Coordinates of C-alpha atoms in Angstrom, one line a residue:
X1 CA 3.8 -3.1 -23.8
X2 CA 4.4 -5.9 -21.3
X3 CA 8.2 -5.5 -21.6
X4 CA 7.9 -1.8 -20.9
X5 CA 5.7 -2.6 -17.8
X6 CA 8.2 -5.1 -16.5
X7 CA 11.0 -2.5 -16.9
X8 CA 8.8 0.1 -15.2
X9 CA 8.1 -2.4 -12.3
X10 CA 11.8 -3.1 -11.8
X11 CA 12.7 0.6 -11.8
X12 CA 9.7 1.3 -9.5
X13 CA 10.9 -1.4 -7.1
X14 CA 14.3 0.2 -6.8
X15 CA 13.0 3.7 -6.6
X16 CA 10.5 2.8 -3.9
X17 CA 13.1 0.9 -2.0
X18 CA 15.6 3.8 -2.2
X19 CA 12.9 6.3 -1.1
X20 CA 11.8 4.0 1.8
X21 CA 15.4 3.6 3.1
X22 CA 16.2 7.3 2.7
X23 CA 13.0 8.3 4.5
X24 CA 13.7 5.7 7.2
X25 CA 17.4 6.6 7.9
X26 CA 17.8 10.2 6.8
X27 CA 14.5 11.7 7.8
X28 CA 13.7 9.2 10.6
X29 CA 10.1 8.7 9.3
X30 CA 9.7 5.0 10.1
X31 CA 5.9 4.8 9.4
X32 CA 6.3 6.5 6.0
X33 CA 9.1 4.1 5.0
X34 CA 6.8 1.2 6.0
X35 CA 4.0 2.6 3.8
X36 CA 6.5 2.9 0.9
X37 CA 7.7 -0.6 1.3
X38 CA 4.1 -1.9 1.4
X39 CA 3.6 -0.3 -2.0
X40 CA 6.2 -2.7 -3.5
X41 CA 3.7 -5.6 -3.9
X42 CA 1.3 -3.3 -5.7
X43 CA 3.8 -3.1 -8.6
X44 CA 3.6 -6.9 -9.1
X45 CA -0.2 -6.8 -8.8
X46 CA -0.3 -4.2 -11.5
X47 CA 1.9 -6.3 -13.7
X48 CA -0.2 -9.4 -13.1
X49 CA -3.5 -7.6 -13.9
X50 CA -2.1 -5.9 -17.0
X51 CA -0.7 -9.3 -18.3
X52 CA -4.1 -11.0 -17.6
X53 CA -6.0 -8.2 -19.4
X54 CA -3.5 -8.4 -22.3
X55 CA -4.2 -12.1 -22.7
X56 CA -8.0 -11.6 -22.2
X57 CA -8.0 -9.0 -25.0
X58 CA -6.7 -11.7 -27.4
X59 CA -3.0 -11.2 -27.3
X60 CA -1.0 -14.2 -28.5
X61 CA 0.8 -15.7 -25.5
X62 CA 4.5 -14.8 -26.0
X63 CA 7.8 -14.6 -24.2
X64 CA 6.8 -11.3 -22.7
X65 CA 4.0 -13.0 -20.7
X66 CA 6.5 -15.7 -19.6
X67 CA 9.0 -13.1 -18.4
X68 CA 6.3 -11.3 -16.5
X69 CA 5.5 -14.6 -14.6
X70 CA 9.2 -15.2 -13.9
X71 CA 9.6 -11.6 -12.7
X72 CA 6.6 -11.9 -10.3
X73 CA 7.9 -15.3 -9.1
X74 CA 11.4 -13.9 -8.4
X75 CA 9.9 -10.9 -6.6
X76 CA 7.8 -13.2 -4.3
X77 CA 10.8 -15.5 -3.7
X78 CA 13.6 -13.0 -3.2
X79 CA 11.9 -9.6 -2.7
X80 CA 11.7 -9.7 1.1
X81 CA 15.3 -11.1 1.3
X82 CA 16.6 -8.3 -0.9
X83 CA 14.8 -5.6 1.0
X84 CA 16.1 -7.0 4.3
X85 CA 19.6 -7.2 3.0
X86 CA 19.6 -3.6 1.7
X87 CA 17.9 -2.4 4.9
X88 CA 20.8 -3.9 6.9
X89 CA 23.3 -2.1 4.8
X90 CA 21.4 1.2 4.9
X91 CA 21.1 0.9 8.7
X92 CA 24.9 0.6 8.8
X93 CA 25.8 3.3 6.4
X94 CA 23.0 5.8 7.0
X95 CA 21.7 5.0 10.5
X96 CA 24.9 4.2 12.3
X97 CA 23.9 0.6 12.9
X98 CA 26.2 -2.3 13.1
X99 CA 27.9 -3.7 10.0
X100 CA 25.7 -6.5 8.6
X101 CA 26.9 -10.0 9.1
X102 CA 28.1 -11.4 5.7
X103 CA 26.9 -14.9 4.7
X104 CA 29.1 -17.7 5.8
X105 CA 31.9 -18.7 3.4
X106 CA 32.8 -22.1 4.6
X107 CA 31.6 -25.5 5.7
X108 CA 28.1 -26.6 6.7
X109 CA 27.1 -23.0 7.5
X110 CA 27.7 -22.1 3.9
X111 CA 25.8 -25.2 2.7
X112 CA 22.8 -24.2 4.9
X113 CA 22.9 -20.7 3.5
X114 CA 22.9 -22.0 0.0
X115 CA 20.1 -24.4 0.8
X116 CA 17.9 -21.5 2.1
X117 CA 18.6 -19.5 -1.0
X118 CA 17.6 -22.6 -3.1
X119 CA 14.3 -22.7 -1.2
X120 CA 13.7 -19.1 -2.2
X121 CA 14.3 -20.2 -5.8
X122 CA 11.9 -23.1 -5.4
X123 CA 9.3 -20.6 -4.2
X124 CA 10.0 -18.2 -7.1
X125 CA 9.7 -21.1 -9.6
X126 CA 6.6 -22.4 -7.9
X127 CA 4.9 -19.0 -8.2
X128 CA 6.0 -18.6 -11.8
X129 CA 4.8 -22.1 -12.7
X130 CA 1.4 -21.4 -11.1
X131 CA 1.0 -18.1 -12.9
X132 CA 2.0 -19.7 -16.2
X133 CA -0.3 -22.6 -15.7
X134 CA -3.2 -20.3 -14.9
X135 CA -2.4 -18.4 -18.1
X136 CA -2.4 -21.7 -20.1
X137 CA -5.8 -22.6 -18.7
X138 CA -7.0 -19.0 -19.2
X139 CA -5.9 -18.9 -22.9
X140 CA -6.7 -22.5 -23.8
X141 CA -5.6 -24.0 -27.0
X142 CA -2.6 -26.3 -27.5
X143 CA -0.7 -24.4 -30.1
X144 CA -1.1 -21.0 -28.6
X145 CA 0.6 -21.8 -25.3
X146 CA 3.9 -23.2 -26.4
X147 CA 5.8 -20.1 -25.3
X148 CA 4.2 -20.2 -21.8
X149 CA 5.1 -23.9 -21.5
X150 CA 8.7 -23.2 -22.5
X151 CA 8.9 -20.7 -19.6
X152 CA 7.5 -23.3 -17.2
X153 CA 10.5 -25.5 -18.2
X154 CA 12.8 -22.6 -17.7
X155 CA 11.6 -22.1 -14.2
X156 CA 12.0 -25.8 -13.4
X157 CA 15.5 -25.8 -14.9
X158 CA 16.5 -22.8 -12.9
X159 CA 15.3 -24.4 -9.6
X160 CA 17.0 -27.7 -10.6
X161 CA 20.3 -26.1 -11.4
X162 CA 20.3 -24.0 -8.3
X163 CA 19.5 -27.1 -6.3
X164 CA 22.5 -28.9 -7.7
X165 CA 24.7 -25.9 -6.8
X166 CA 23.3 -25.9 -3.3
X167 CA 23.8 -29.7 -3.0
X168 CA 27.4 -29.3 -4.2
X169 CA 28.1 -27.0 -1.2
X170 CA 26.8 -29.8 1.1
X171 CA 28.6 -32.7 -0.6
X172 CA 31.9 -30.8 -1.2
X173 CA 32.0 -28.1 1.5
X174 CA 34.5 -25.3 1.0
X175 CA 37.1 -25.5 3.7
X176 CA 38.5 -22.5 5.5
X177 CA 42.1 -21.7 4.5
X178 CA 44.6 -22.7 7.2
X179 CA 46.2 -19.2 7.2
X180 CA 42.8 -17.7 8.2
X181 CA 42.5 -20.1 11.2
X182 CA 46.0 -19.3 12.5
X183 CA 45.6 -15.6 12.2
X184 CA 42.3 -15.8 14.2
X185 CA 44.0 -17.8 16.9
X186 CA 46.9 -15.3 17.0
X187 CA 44.5 -12.3 17.4
X188 CA 42.5 -14.1 20.1
X189 CA 45.8 -14.8 22.0
X190 CA 46.8 -11.2 21.8
X191 CA 43.7 -10.0 23.6

């Protein structure tokens, strides 16, 4: 039941987002789109409540409960970022707005971008860890919570690996190709 609800929440997230963007840019109903976007956190709240009720009713803690916590954590960490990114693209394609600025590709700017993404992963992992720990305390019992503990370690590993990747961009920054620099100078000189 929890897996079906996670899938329903994910589908609901994208449906609400598509509706909100369509209403905003095709129908020009900004307030209605804001209301639709504010419904997004309700999906995670429903998932959280159903998961807690499932555990309260005596369900054995399992991987489904761990995935639910990771999903909620990811949504908290990356939900706003994803919505803002898609809103920029919808404004460009549907609303005639400027083309969104892509993330930097090279140097310290890329390292800062990766660092900010890593901070979002830390937030996502922190939320998942807190939810999983609350579930551990709620359920009690050492043997029953092994699957929840394994998902805590998964959240920590994900944050650690992403941190190493972000650090690699800082220690070994990707350099802009020489041909790209020359063509930029050539275009600037033509103007």
